[in-house]
């Protein structure tokens, strides 16, 4: 029986810390992993908040998450949505989600799938 949601944080920007603190205050939400290409920063965040580092975004790693929270730089938002949406159906994205009309159209196509 599901008693909560496992959350993946995808990013290590300054706003990531604010999201982690807010999520940790909520019952039934548990951050169980963090991914970032910035290895030094993700190791620092992992140690500070006791989060498992996810080394790559493949099916084996992603199927255990119910929600993804994307806090990376805006230029990577769509890239992460494309990858994560194959395995995680609930995705929260730090604004802006996309940076141009072409990316918006791609995002619409992903939603329709």
PDB file of N, CA and C in Angstrom:
ATOM      1  N   UNK A   1       0.839  -1.182   0.000  1.00  0.00           N
ATOM      2  CA  UNK A   1       0.000   0.000   0.000  1.00  0.00           C
ATOM      3  C   UNK A   1       0.878   1.237   0.000  1.00  0.00           C
ATOM      4  N   UNK A   2       0.589   2.157  -0.906  1.00  0.00           N
ATOM      5  CA  UNK A   2       1.364   3.380  -1.009  1.00  0.00           C
ATOM      6  C   UNK A   2       1.007   4.313   0.140  1.00  0.00           C
ATOM      7  N   UNK A   3       1.997   4.709   0.892  1.00  0.00           N
ATOM      8  CA  UNK A   3       1.749   5.621   2.009  1.00  0.00           C
ATOM      9  C   UNK A   3       2.398   6.971   1.772  1.00  0.00           C
ATOM     10  N   UNK A   4       2.926   7.197   0.596  1.00  0.00           N
ATOM     11  CA  UNK A   4       3.557   8.457   0.288  1.00  0.00           C
ATOM     12  C   UNK A   4       4.154   8.431  -1.099  1.00  0.00           C
ATOM     13  N   UNK A   5       4.907   9.452  -1.402  1.00  0.00           N
ATOM     14  CA  UNK A   5       5.510   9.596  -2.715  1.00  0.00           C
ATOM     15  C   UNK A   5       7.020   9.692  -2.600  1.00  0.00           C
ATOM     16  N   UNK A   6       7.713   8.934  -3.436  1.00  0.00           N
ATOM     17  CA  UNK A   6       9.168   9.030  -3.537  1.00  0.00           C
ATOM     18  C   UNK A   6       9.500  10.090  -4.574  1.00  0.00           C
ATOM     19  N   UNK A   7      10.346  11.027  -4.191  1.00  0.00           N
ATOM     20  CA  UNK A   7      10.646  12.177  -5.046  1.00  0.00           C
ATOM     21  C   UNK A   7      12.101  12.157  -5.477  1.00  0.00           C
ATOM     22  N   UNK A   8      12.305  12.468  -6.753  1.00  0.00           N
ATOM     23  CA  UNK A   8      13.635  12.675  -7.317  1.00  0.00           C
ATOM     24  C   UNK A   8      13.820  14.167  -7.542  1.00  0.00           C
ATOM     25  N   UNK A   9      14.903  14.705  -7.022  1.00  0.00           N
ATOM     26  CA  UNK A   9      15.295  16.084  -7.322  1.00  0.00           C
ATOM     27  C   UNK A   9      16.266  16.013  -8.490  1.00  0.00           C
ATOM     28  N   UNK A  10      16.004  16.814  -9.504  1.00  0.00           N
ATOM     29  CA  UNK A  10      16.854  16.815 -10.691  1.00  0.00           C
ATOM     30  C   UNK A  10      17.426  18.221 -10.861  1.00  0.00           C
ATOM     31  N   UNK A  11      18.602  18.424 -10.307  1.00  0.00           N
ATOM     32  CA  UNK A  11      19.250  19.726 -10.359  1.00  0.00           C
ATOM     33  C   UNK A  11      19.969  20.017  -9.065  1.00  0.00           C
ATOM     34  N   UNK A  12      20.822  21.013  -9.106  1.00  0.00           N
ATOM     35  CA  UNK A  12      21.569  21.382  -7.895  1.00  0.00           C
ATOM     36  C   UNK A  12      21.793  22.889  -7.823  1.00  0.00           C
ATOM     37  N   UNK A  13      20.887  23.650  -8.430  1.00  0.00           N
ATOM     38  CA  UNK A  13      21.006  25.103  -8.395  1.00  0.00           C
ATOM     39  C   UNK A  13      20.703  25.621  -6.991  1.00  0.00           C
ATOM     40  N   UNK A  14      20.854  26.906  -6.799  1.00  0.00           N
ATOM     41  CA  UNK A  14      20.607  27.479  -5.475  1.00  0.00           C
ATOM     42  C   UNK A  14      19.170  27.257  -5.013  1.00  0.00           C
ATOM     43  N   UNK A  15      18.210  27.282  -5.934  1.00  0.00           N
ATOM     44  CA  UNK A  15      16.804  27.102  -5.561  1.00  0.00           C
ATOM     45  C   UNK A  15      16.519  25.672  -5.121  1.00  0.00           C
ATOM     46  N   UNK A  16      17.387  24.742  -5.467  1.00  0.00           N
ATOM     47  CA  UNK A  16      17.205  23.334  -5.088  1.00  0.00           C
ATOM     48  C   UNK A  16      17.070  23.190  -3.577  1.00  0.00           C
ATOM     49  N   UNK A  17      17.877  23.904  -2.849  1.00  0.00           N
ATOM     50  CA  UNK A  17      17.848  23.821  -1.380  1.00  0.00           C
ATOM     51  C   UNK A  17      16.477  24.239  -0.852  1.00  0.00           C
ATOM     52  N   UNK A  18      15.902  25.320  -1.402  1.00  0.00           N
ATOM     53  CA  UNK A  18      14.580  25.769  -0.967  1.00  0.00           C
ATOM     54  C   UNK A  18      13.526  24.692  -1.212  1.00  0.00           C
ATOM     55  N   UNK A  19      13.612  24.038  -2.353  1.00  0.00           N
ATOM     56  CA  UNK A  19      12.658  22.969  -2.667  1.00  0.00           C
ATOM     57  C   UNK A  19      12.829  21.790  -1.711  1.00  0.00           C
ATOM     58  N   UNK A  20      14.053  21.424  -1.437  1.00  0.00           N
ATOM     59  CA  UNK A  20      14.307  20.307  -0.511  1.00  0.00           C
ATOM     60  C   UNK A  20      13.734  20.626   0.868  1.00  0.00           C
ATOM     61  N   UNK A  21      13.982  21.818   1.364  1.00  0.00           N
ATOM     62  CA  UNK A  21      13.475  22.204   2.687  1.00  0.00           C
ATOM     63  C   UNK A  21      11.949  22.188   2.725  1.00  0.00           C
ATOM     64  N   UNK A  22      11.309  22.674   1.671  1.00  0.00           N
ATOM     65  CA  UNK A  22       9.840  22.703   1.631  1.00  0.00           C
ATOM     66  C   UNK A  22       9.269  21.290   1.572  1.00  0.00           C
ATOM     67  N   UNK A  23       9.852  20.443   0.752  1.00  0.00           N
ATOM     68  CA  UNK A  23       9.357  19.071   0.612  1.00  0.00           C
ATOM     69  C   UNK A  23       9.528  18.295   1.911  1.00  0.00           C
ATOM     70  N   UNK A  24      10.639  18.492   2.594  1.00  0.00           N
ATOM     71  CA  UNK A  24      10.901  17.767   3.838  1.00  0.00           C
ATOM     72  C   UNK A  24       9.898  18.114   4.942  1.00  0.00           C
ATOM     73  N   UNK A  25       9.195  19.226   4.814  1.00  0.00           N
ATOM     74  CA  UNK A  25       8.193  19.616   5.811  1.00  0.00           C
ATOM     75  C   UNK A  25       6.855  18.907   5.616  1.00  0.00           C
ATOM     76  N   UNK A  26       6.675  18.256   4.475  1.00  0.00           N
ATOM     77  CA  UNK A  26       5.391  17.645   4.145  1.00  0.00           C
ATOM     78  C   UNK A  26       5.378  16.154   4.454  1.00  0.00           C
ATOM     79  N   UNK A  27       4.308  15.712   5.093  1.00  0.00           N
ATOM     80  CA  UNK A  27       4.115  14.278   5.317  1.00  0.00           C
ATOM     81  C   UNK A  27       3.829  13.626   3.977  1.00  0.00           C
ATOM     82  N   UNK A  28       4.112  12.355   3.893  1.00  0.00           N
ATOM     83  CA  UNK A  28       3.857  11.544   2.702  1.00  0.00           C
ATOM     84  C   UNK A  28       4.732  11.914   1.508  1.00  0.00           C
ATOM     85  N   UNK A  29       5.679  12.791   1.693  1.00  0.00           N
ATOM     86  CA  UNK A  29       6.634  13.116   0.641  1.00  0.00           C
ATOM     87  C   UNK A  29       8.023  12.793   1.151  1.00  0.00           C
ATOM     88  N   UNK A  30       8.776  12.044   0.366  1.00  0.00           N
ATOM     89  CA  UNK A  30      10.127  11.695   0.772  1.00  0.00           C
ATOM     90  C   UNK A  30      11.052  11.832  -0.432  1.00  0.00           C
ATOM     91  N   UNK A  31      12.052  12.673  -0.279  1.00  0.00           N
ATOM     92  CA  UNK A  31      13.056  12.805  -1.331  1.00  0.00           C
ATOM     93  C   UNK A  31      13.992  11.616  -1.185  1.00  0.00           C
ATOM     94  N   UNK A  32      13.966  10.749  -2.165  1.00  0.00           N
ATOM     95  CA  UNK A  32      14.774   9.536  -2.071  1.00  0.00           C
ATOM     96  C   UNK A  32      15.953   9.537  -3.030  1.00  0.00           C
ATOM     97  N   UNK A  33      16.091  10.604  -3.828  1.00  0.00           N
ATOM     98  CA  UNK A  33      17.239  10.672  -4.717  1.00  0.00           C
ATOM     99  C   UNK A  33      17.442  12.054  -5.289  1.00  0.00           C
ATOM    100  N   UNK A  34      18.683  12.311  -5.703  1.00  0.00           N
ATOM    101  CA  UNK A  34      19.016  13.572  -6.347  1.00  0.00           C
ATOM    102  C   UNK A  34      19.960  13.288  -7.508  1.00  0.00           C
ATOM    103  N   UNK A  35      19.720  13.990  -8.620  1.00  0.00           N
ATOM    104  CA  UNK A  35      20.568  13.864  -9.802  1.00  0.00           C
ATOM    105  C   UNK A  35      21.025  15.256 -10.219  1.00  0.00           C
ATOM    106  N   UNK A  36      22.276  15.353 -10.584  1.00  0.00           N
ATOM    107  CA  UNK A  36      22.811  16.583 -11.168  1.00  0.00           C
ATOM    108  C   UNK A  36      24.096  16.239 -11.904  1.00  0.00           C
ATOM    109  N   UNK A  37      24.348  16.976 -12.962  1.00  0.00           N
ATOM    110  CA  UNK A  37      25.614  16.800 -13.674  1.00  0.00           C
ATOM    111  C   UNK A  37      26.762  17.465 -12.921  1.00  0.00           C
ATOM    112  N   UNK A  38      26.444  18.368 -11.995  1.00  0.00           N
ATOM    113  CA  UNK A  38      27.449  19.045 -11.187  1.00  0.00           C
ATOM    114  C   UNK A  38      27.804  18.130 -10.002  1.00  0.00           C
ATOM    115  N   UNK A  39      28.811  17.315 -10.194  1.00  0.00           N
ATOM    116  CA  UNK A  39      29.143  16.265  -9.214  1.00  0.00           C
ATOM    117  C   UNK A  39      29.525  16.822  -7.846  1.00  0.00           C
ATOM    118  N   UNK A  40      30.306  17.883  -7.815  1.00  0.00           N
ATOM    119  CA  UNK A  40      30.707  18.449  -6.521  1.00  0.00           C
ATOM    120  C   UNK A  40      29.502  18.978  -5.751  1.00  0.00           C
ATOM    121  N   UNK A  41      28.638  19.693  -6.442  1.00  0.00           N
ATOM    122  CA  UNK A  41      27.473  20.284  -5.794  1.00  0.00           C
ATOM    123  C   UNK A  41      26.484  19.207  -5.341  1.00  0.00           C
ATOM    124  N   UNK A  42      26.267  18.194  -6.181  1.00  0.00           N
ATOM    125  CA  UNK A  42      25.312  17.153  -5.807  1.00  0.00           C
ATOM    126  C   UNK A  42      25.837  16.333  -4.621  1.00  0.00           C
ATOM    127  N   UNK A  43      27.131  16.135  -4.541  1.00  0.00           N
ATOM    128  CA  UNK A  43      27.703  15.432  -3.384  1.00  0.00           C
ATOM    129  C   UNK A  43      27.505  16.248  -2.116  1.00  0.00           C
ATOM    130  N   UNK A  44      27.679  17.551  -2.215  1.00  0.00           N
ATOM    131  CA  UNK A  44      27.488  18.441  -1.060  1.00  0.00           C
ATOM    132  C   UNK A  44      26.026  18.392  -0.584  1.00  0.00           C
ATOM    133  N   UNK A  45      25.081  18.503  -1.517  1.00  0.00           N
ATOM    134  CA  UNK A  45      23.658  18.468  -1.166  1.00  0.00           C
ATOM    135  C   UNK A  45      23.285  17.094  -0.617  1.00  0.00           C
ATOM    136  N   UNK A  46      23.800  16.050  -1.228  1.00  0.00           N
ATOM    137  CA  UNK A  46      23.522  14.684  -0.785  1.00  0.00           C
ATOM    138  C   UNK A  46      23.940  14.478   0.662  1.00  0.00           C
ATOM    139  N   UNK A  47      25.143  14.919   0.992  1.00  0.00           N
ATOM    140  CA  UNK A  47      25.642  14.776   2.371  1.00  0.00           C
ATOM    141  C   UNK A  47      24.799  15.589   3.348  1.00  0.00           C
ATOM    142  N   UNK A  48      24.508  16.818   2.988  1.00  0.00           N
ATOM    143  CA  UNK A  48      23.795  17.713   3.897  1.00  0.00           C
ATOM    144  C   UNK A  48      22.373  17.238   4.194  1.00  0.00           C
ATOM    145  N   UNK A  49      21.692  16.670   3.186  1.00  0.00           N
ATOM    146  CA  UNK A  49      20.287  16.287   3.351  1.00  0.00           C
ATOM    147  C   UNK A  49      20.058  14.780   3.302  1.00  0.00           C
ATOM    148  N   UNK A  50      21.138  14.024   3.340  1.00  0.00           N
ATOM    149  CA  UNK A  50      21.058  12.560   3.374  1.00  0.00           C
ATOM    150  C   UNK A  50      20.236  12.007   2.196  1.00  0.00           C
ATOM    151  N   UNK A  51      20.631  12.389   0.988  1.00  0.00           N
ATOM    152  CA  UNK A  51      19.943  11.963  -0.225  1.00  0.00           C
ATOM    153  C   UNK A  51      20.844  11.036  -1.032  1.00  0.00           C
ATOM    154  N   UNK A  52      20.239  10.030  -1.631  1.00  0.00           N
ATOM    155  CA  UNK A  52      20.984   9.114  -2.487  1.00  0.00           C
ATOM    156  C   UNK A  52      21.257   9.796  -3.829  1.00  0.00           C
ATOM    157  N   UNK A  53      22.496   9.729  -4.283  1.00  0.00           N
ATOM    158  CA  UNK A  53      22.855  10.303  -5.575  1.00  0.00           C
ATOM    159  C   UNK A  53      22.471   9.309  -6.668  1.00  0.00           C
ATOM    160  N   UNK A  54      21.727   9.787  -7.640  1.00  0.00           N
ATOM    161  CA  UNK A  54      21.360   8.995  -8.805  1.00  0.00           C
ATOM    162  C   UNK A  54      22.384   9.339  -9.888  1.00  0.00           C
ATOM    163  N   UNK A  55      23.141   8.346 -10.308  1.00  0.00           N
ATOM    164  CA  UNK A  55      24.255   8.582 -11.240  1.00  0.00           C
ATOM    165  C   UNK A  55      23.805   8.838 -12.673  1.00  0.00           C
ATOM    166  N   UNK A  56      22.725   8.180 -13.100  1.00  0.00           N
ATOM    167  CA  UNK A  56      22.240   8.399 -14.463  1.00  0.00           C
ATOM    168  C   UNK A  56      20.729   8.229 -14.499  1.00  0.00           C
ATOM    169  N   UNK A  57      20.121   8.799 -15.525  1.00  0.00           N
ATOM    170  CA  UNK A  57      18.670   8.817 -15.631  1.00  0.00           C
ATOM    171  C   UNK A  57      18.185   7.709 -16.561  1.00  0.00           C
ATOM    172  N   UNK A  58      18.345   6.478 -16.117  1.00  0.00           N
ATOM    173  CA  UNK A  58      17.877   5.350 -16.921  1.00  0.00           C
ATOM    174  C   UNK A  58      16.664   4.704 -16.249  1.00  0.00           C
ATOM    175  N   UNK A  59      16.004   3.821 -16.975  1.00  0.00           N
ATOM    176  CA  UNK A  59      14.773   3.194 -16.492  1.00  0.00           C
ATOM    177  C   UNK A  59      14.960   2.532 -15.136  1.00  0.00           C
ATOM    178  N   UNK A  60      16.040   1.797 -14.988  1.00  0.00           N
ATOM    179  CA  UNK A  60      16.297   1.074 -13.739  1.00  0.00           C
ATOM    180  C   UNK A  60      16.297   2.009 -12.532  1.00  0.00           C
ATOM    181  N   UNK A  61      16.831   3.202 -12.701  1.00  0.00           N
ATOM    182  CA  UNK A  61      16.898   4.159 -11.590  1.00  0.00           C
ATOM    183  C   UNK A  61      15.582   4.921 -11.415  1.00  0.00           C
ATOM    184  N   UNK A  62      14.908   5.241 -12.520  1.00  0.00           N
ATOM    185  CA  UNK A  62      13.763   6.147 -12.462  1.00  0.00           C
ATOM    186  C   UNK A  62      12.440   5.490 -12.086  1.00  0.00           C
ATOM    187  N   UNK A  63      12.295   4.194 -12.292  1.00  0.00           N
ATOM    188  CA  UNK A  63      10.992   3.569 -12.038  1.00  0.00           C
ATOM    189  C   UNK A  63      10.603   3.567 -10.563  1.00  0.00           C
ATOM    190  N   UNK A  64      11.535   3.856  -9.686  1.00  0.00           N
ATOM    191  CA  UNK A  64      11.243   3.868  -8.251  1.00  0.00           C
ATOM    192  C   UNK A  64      10.697   5.207  -7.756  1.00  0.00           C
ATOM    193  N   UNK A  65      10.604   6.194  -8.645  1.00  0.00           N
ATOM    194  CA  UNK A  65      10.158   7.527  -8.236  1.00  0.00           C
ATOM    195  C   UNK A  65       8.732   7.791  -8.698  1.00  0.00           C
ATOM    196  N   UNK A  66       7.964   8.457  -7.838  1.00  0.00           N
ATOM    197  CA  UNK A  66       6.585   8.834  -8.154  1.00  0.00           C
ATOM    198  C   UNK A  66       6.505  10.253  -8.695  1.00  0.00           C
ATOM    199  N   UNK A  67       7.416  11.109  -8.230  1.00  0.00           N
ATOM    200  CA  UNK A  67       7.421  12.524  -8.603  1.00  0.00           C
ATOM    201  C   UNK A  67       8.859  12.948  -8.884  1.00  0.00           C
ATOM    202  N   UNK A  68       9.018  13.800  -9.898  1.00  0.00           N
ATOM    203  CA  UNK A  68      10.316  14.430 -10.155  1.00  0.00           C
ATOM    204  C   UNK A  68      10.154  15.931  -9.988  1.00  0.00           C
ATOM    205  N   UNK A  69      11.124  16.543  -9.338  1.00  0.00           N
ATOM    206  CA  UNK A  69      11.160  17.995  -9.187  1.00  0.00           C
ATOM    207  C   UNK A  69      12.412  18.477  -9.903  1.00  0.00           C
ATOM    208  N   UNK A  70      12.209  19.261 -10.962  1.00  0.00           N
ATOM    209  CA  UNK A  70      13.320  19.740 -11.773  1.00  0.00           C
ATOM    210  C   UNK A  70      13.696  21.141 -11.316  1.00  0.00           C
ATOM    211  N   UNK A  71      14.929  21.281 -10.831  1.00  0.00           N
ATOM    212  CA  UNK A  71      15.431  22.568 -10.338  1.00  0.00           C
ATOM    213  C   UNK A  71      16.716  22.967 -11.056  1.00  0.00           C
ATOM    214  N   UNK A  72      16.956  22.362 -12.188  1.00  0.00           N
ATOM    215  CA  UNK A  72      18.175  22.646 -12.956  1.00  0.00           C
ATOM    216  C   UNK A  72      18.047  23.995 -13.652  1.00  0.00           C
ATOM    217  N   UNK A  73      19.077  24.371 -14.402  1.00  0.00           N
ATOM    218  CA  UNK A  73      18.990  25.609 -15.172  1.00  0.00           C
ATOM    219  C   UNK A  73      17.893  25.481 -16.220  1.00  0.00           C
ATOM    220  N   UNK A  74      17.272  26.596 -16.567  1.00  0.00           N
ATOM    221  CA  UNK A  74      16.136  26.598 -17.499  1.00  0.00           C
ATOM    222  C   UNK A  74      16.473  25.947 -18.828  1.00  0.00           C
ATOM    223  N   UNK A  75      17.690  26.080 -19.269  1.00  0.00           N
ATOM    224  CA  UNK A  75      18.071  25.514 -20.565  1.00  0.00           C
ATOM    225  C   UNK A  75      18.020  23.984 -20.572  1.00  0.00           C
ATOM    226  N   UNK A  76      17.990  23.366 -19.399  1.00  0.00           N
ATOM    227  CA  UNK A  76      17.927  21.901 -19.314  1.00  0.00           C
ATOM    228  C   UNK A  76      16.536  21.359 -18.979  1.00  0.00           C
ATOM    229  N   UNK A  77      15.585  22.225 -18.699  1.00  0.00           N
ATOM    230  CA  UNK A  77      14.258  21.762 -18.272  1.00  0.00           C
ATOM    231  C   UNK A  77      13.631  20.804 -19.273  1.00  0.00           C
ATOM    232  N   UNK A  78      13.546  21.203 -20.538  1.00  0.00           N
ATOM    233  CA  UNK A  78      12.895  20.358 -21.532  1.00  0.00           C
ATOM    234  C   UNK A  78      13.630  19.032 -21.700  1.00  0.00           C
ATOM    235  N   UNK A  79      14.943  19.078 -21.694  1.00  0.00           N
ATOM    236  CA  UNK A  79      15.729  17.847 -21.827  1.00  0.00           C
ATOM    237  C   UNK A  79      15.370  16.859 -20.713  1.00  0.00           C
ATOM    238  N   UNK A  80      15.297  17.349 -19.492  1.00  0.00           N
ATOM    239  CA  UNK A  80      14.965  16.470 -18.375  1.00  0.00           C
ATOM    240  C   UNK A  80      13.513  15.993 -18.435  1.00  0.00           C
ATOM    241  N   UNK A  81      12.602  16.865 -18.864  1.00  0.00           N
ATOM    242  CA  UNK A  81      11.201  16.456 -18.997  1.00  0.00           C
ATOM    243  C   UNK A  81      11.089  15.306 -19.994  1.00  0.00           C
ATOM    244  N   UNK A  82      11.791  15.411 -21.113  1.00  0.00           N
ATOM    245  CA  UNK A  82      11.754  14.346 -22.131  1.00  0.00           C
ATOM    246  C   UNK A  82      12.201  13.011 -21.539  1.00  0.00           C
ATOM    247  N   UNK A  83      13.275  13.016 -20.797  1.00  0.00           N
ATOM    248  CA  UNK A  83      13.812  11.780 -20.222  1.00  0.00           C
ATOM    249  C   UNK A  83      12.914  11.262 -19.099  1.00  0.00           C
ATOM    250  N   UNK A  84      12.601  12.118 -18.161  1.00  0.00           N
ATOM    251  CA  UNK A  84      11.865  11.704 -16.968  1.00  0.00           C
ATOM    252  C   UNK A  84      10.442  11.264 -17.274  1.00  0.00           C
ATOM    253  N   UNK A  85       9.799  11.911 -18.247  1.00  0.00           N
ATOM    254  CA  UNK A  85       8.389  11.617 -18.528  1.00  0.00           C
ATOM    255  C   UNK A  85       8.167  10.200 -19.047  1.00  0.00           C
ATOM    256  N   UNK A  86       9.208   9.531 -19.472  1.00  0.00           N
ATOM    257  CA  UNK A  86       9.072   8.135 -19.894  1.00  0.00           C
ATOM    258  C   UNK A  86       8.790   7.207 -18.721  1.00  0.00           C
ATOM    259  N   UNK A  87       9.156   7.625 -17.514  1.00  0.00           N
ATOM    260  CA  UNK A  87       9.058   6.749 -16.344  1.00  0.00           C
ATOM    261  C   UNK A  87       8.330   7.385 -15.162  1.00  0.00           C
ATOM    262  N   UNK A  88       8.302   8.697 -15.108  1.00  0.00           N
ATOM    263  CA  UNK A  88       7.695   9.414 -13.986  1.00  0.00           C
ATOM    264  C   UNK A  88       6.589  10.301 -14.549  1.00  0.00           C
ATOM    265  N   UNK A  89       5.374  10.144 -14.064  1.00  0.00           N
ATOM    266  CA  UNK A  89       4.233  10.857 -14.640  1.00  0.00           C
ATOM    267  C   UNK A  89       3.917  12.179 -13.937  1.00  0.00           C
ATOM    268  N   UNK A  90       4.434  12.381 -12.765  1.00  0.00           N
ATOM    269  CA  UNK A  90       4.208  13.644 -12.049  1.00  0.00           C
ATOM    270  C   UNK A  90       5.543  14.396 -12.004  1.00  0.00           C
ATOM    271  N   UNK A  91       5.578  15.536 -12.685  1.00  0.00           N
ATOM    272  CA  UNK A  91       6.816  16.311 -12.777  1.00  0.00           C
ATOM    273  C   UNK A  91       6.518  17.749 -12.404  1.00  0.00           C
ATOM    274  N   UNK A  92       7.295  18.259 -11.472  1.00  0.00           N
ATOM    275  CA  UNK A  92       7.202  19.658 -11.057  1.00  0.00           C
ATOM    276  C   UNK A  92       8.464  20.346 -11.557  1.00  0.00           C
ATOM    277  N   UNK A  93       8.275  21.490 -12.232  1.00  0.00           N
ATOM    278  CA  UNK A  93       9.413  22.172 -12.843  1.00  0.00           C
ATOM    279  C   UNK A  93       9.521  23.597 -12.308  1.00  0.00           C
ATOM    280  N   UNK A  94      10.700  23.936 -11.843  1.00  0.00           N
ATOM    281  CA  UNK A  94      11.006  25.306 -11.459  1.00  0.00           C
ATOM    282  C   UNK A  94      10.855  26.171 -12.702  1.00  0.00           C
ATOM    283  N   UNK A  95      10.260  27.335 -12.594  1.00  0.00           N
ATOM    284  CA  UNK A  95      10.018  28.163 -13.769  1.00  0.00           C
ATOM    285  C   UNK A  95      11.294  28.740 -14.359  1.00  0.00           C
ATOM    286  N   UNK A  96      11.353  29.074 -15.628  1.00  0.00           N
ATOM    287  CA  UNK A  96      10.369  28.761 -16.670  1.00  0.00           C
ATOM    288  C   UNK A  96      10.525  27.315 -17.142  1.00  0.00           C
ATOM    289  N   UNK A  97       9.425  26.742 -17.564  1.00  0.00           N
ATOM    290  CA  UNK A  97       9.465  25.341 -18.005  1.00  0.00           C
ATOM    291  C   UNK A  97      10.171  25.223 -19.336  1.00  0.00           C
ATOM    292  N   UNK A  98       9.825  26.099 -20.271  1.00  0.00           N
ATOM    293  CA  UNK A  98      10.484  26.123 -21.581  1.00  0.00           C
ATOM    294  C   UNK A  98      10.907  27.548 -21.882  1.00  0.00           C
ATOM    295  N   UNK A  99      11.817  27.699 -22.817  1.00  0.00           N
ATOM    296  CA  UNK A  99      12.356  29.041 -23.075  1.00  0.00           C
ATOM    297  C   UNK A  99      12.004  29.601 -24.449  1.00  0.00           C
ATOM    298  N   UNK A 100      11.261  28.823 -25.279  1.00  0.00           N
ATOM    299  CA  UNK A 100      10.830  29.358 -26.571  1.00  0.00           C
ATOM    300  C   UNK A 100       9.628  28.568 -27.086  1.00  0.00           C
ATOM    301  N   UNK A 101       9.022  29.046 -28.190  1.00  0.00           N
ATOM    302  CA  UNK A 101       7.820  28.434 -28.736  1.00  0.00           C
ATOM    303  C   UNK A 101       8.080  27.015 -29.235  1.00  0.00           C
ATOM    304  N   UNK A 102       9.218  26.781 -29.834  1.00  0.00           N
ATOM    305  CA  UNK A 102       9.559  25.446 -30.315  1.00  0.00           C
ATOM    306  C   UNK A 102       9.553  24.440 -29.161  1.00  0.00           C
ATOM    307  N   UNK A 103      10.164  24.810 -28.026  1.00  0.00           N
ATOM    308  CA  UNK A 103      10.171  23.930 -26.862  1.00  0.00           C
ATOM    309  C   UNK A 103       8.761  23.723 -26.317  1.00  0.00           C
ATOM    310  N   UNK A 104       7.914  24.755 -26.390  1.00  0.00           N
ATOM    311  CA  UNK A 104       6.529  24.617 -25.941  1.00  0.00           C
ATOM    312  C   UNK A 104       5.800  23.575 -26.783  1.00  0.00           C
ATOM    313  N   UNK A 105       6.026  23.592 -28.091  1.00  0.00           N
ATOM    314  CA  UNK A 105       5.388  22.606 -28.967  1.00  0.00           C
ATOM    315  C   UNK A 105       5.878  21.193 -28.673  1.00  0.00           C
ATOM    316  N   UNK A 106       7.154  21.046 -28.380  1.00  0.00           N
ATOM    317  CA  UNK A 106       7.697  19.742 -27.997  1.00  0.00           C
ATOM    318  C   UNK A 106       7.057  19.277 -26.691  1.00  0.00           C
ATOM    319  N   UNK A 107       6.924  20.182 -25.737  1.00  0.00           N
ATOM    320  CA  UNK A 107       6.303  19.865 -24.455  1.00  0.00           C
ATOM    321  C   UNK A 107       4.845  19.428 -24.648  1.00  0.00           C
ATOM    322  N   UNK A 108       4.126  20.080 -25.544  1.00  0.00           N
ATOM    323  CA  UNK A 108       2.756  19.671 -25.846  1.00  0.00           C
ATOM    324  C   UNK A 108       2.717  18.245 -26.382  1.00  0.00           C
ATOM    325  N   UNK A 109       3.643  17.913 -27.277  1.00  0.00           N
ATOM    326  CA  UNK A 109       3.707  16.552 -27.824  1.00  0.00           C
ATOM    327  C   UNK A 109       3.976  15.523 -26.724  1.00  0.00           C
ATOM    328  N   UNK A 110       4.876  15.848 -25.810  1.00  0.00           N
ATOM    329  CA  UNK A 110       5.170  14.939 -24.696  1.00  0.00           C
ATOM    330  C   UNK A 110       3.917  14.724 -23.855  1.00  0.00           C
ATOM    331  N   UNK A 111       3.180  15.800 -23.595  1.00  0.00           N
ATOM    332  CA  UNK A 111       1.965  15.696 -22.803  1.00  0.00           C
ATOM    333  C   UNK A 111       0.949  14.790 -23.477  1.00  0.00           C
ATOM    334  N   UNK A 112       0.814  14.896 -24.784  1.00  0.00           N
ATOM    335  CA  UNK A 112      -0.161  14.077 -25.507  1.00  0.00           C
ATOM    336  C   UNK A 112       0.194  12.589 -25.473  1.00  0.00           C
ATOM    337  N   UNK A 113       1.461  12.275 -25.367  1.00  0.00           N
ATOM    338  CA  UNK A 113       1.892  10.875 -25.293  1.00  0.00           C
ATOM    339  C   UNK A 113       1.468  10.294 -23.967  1.00  0.00           C
TER     340      UNK A 113
END
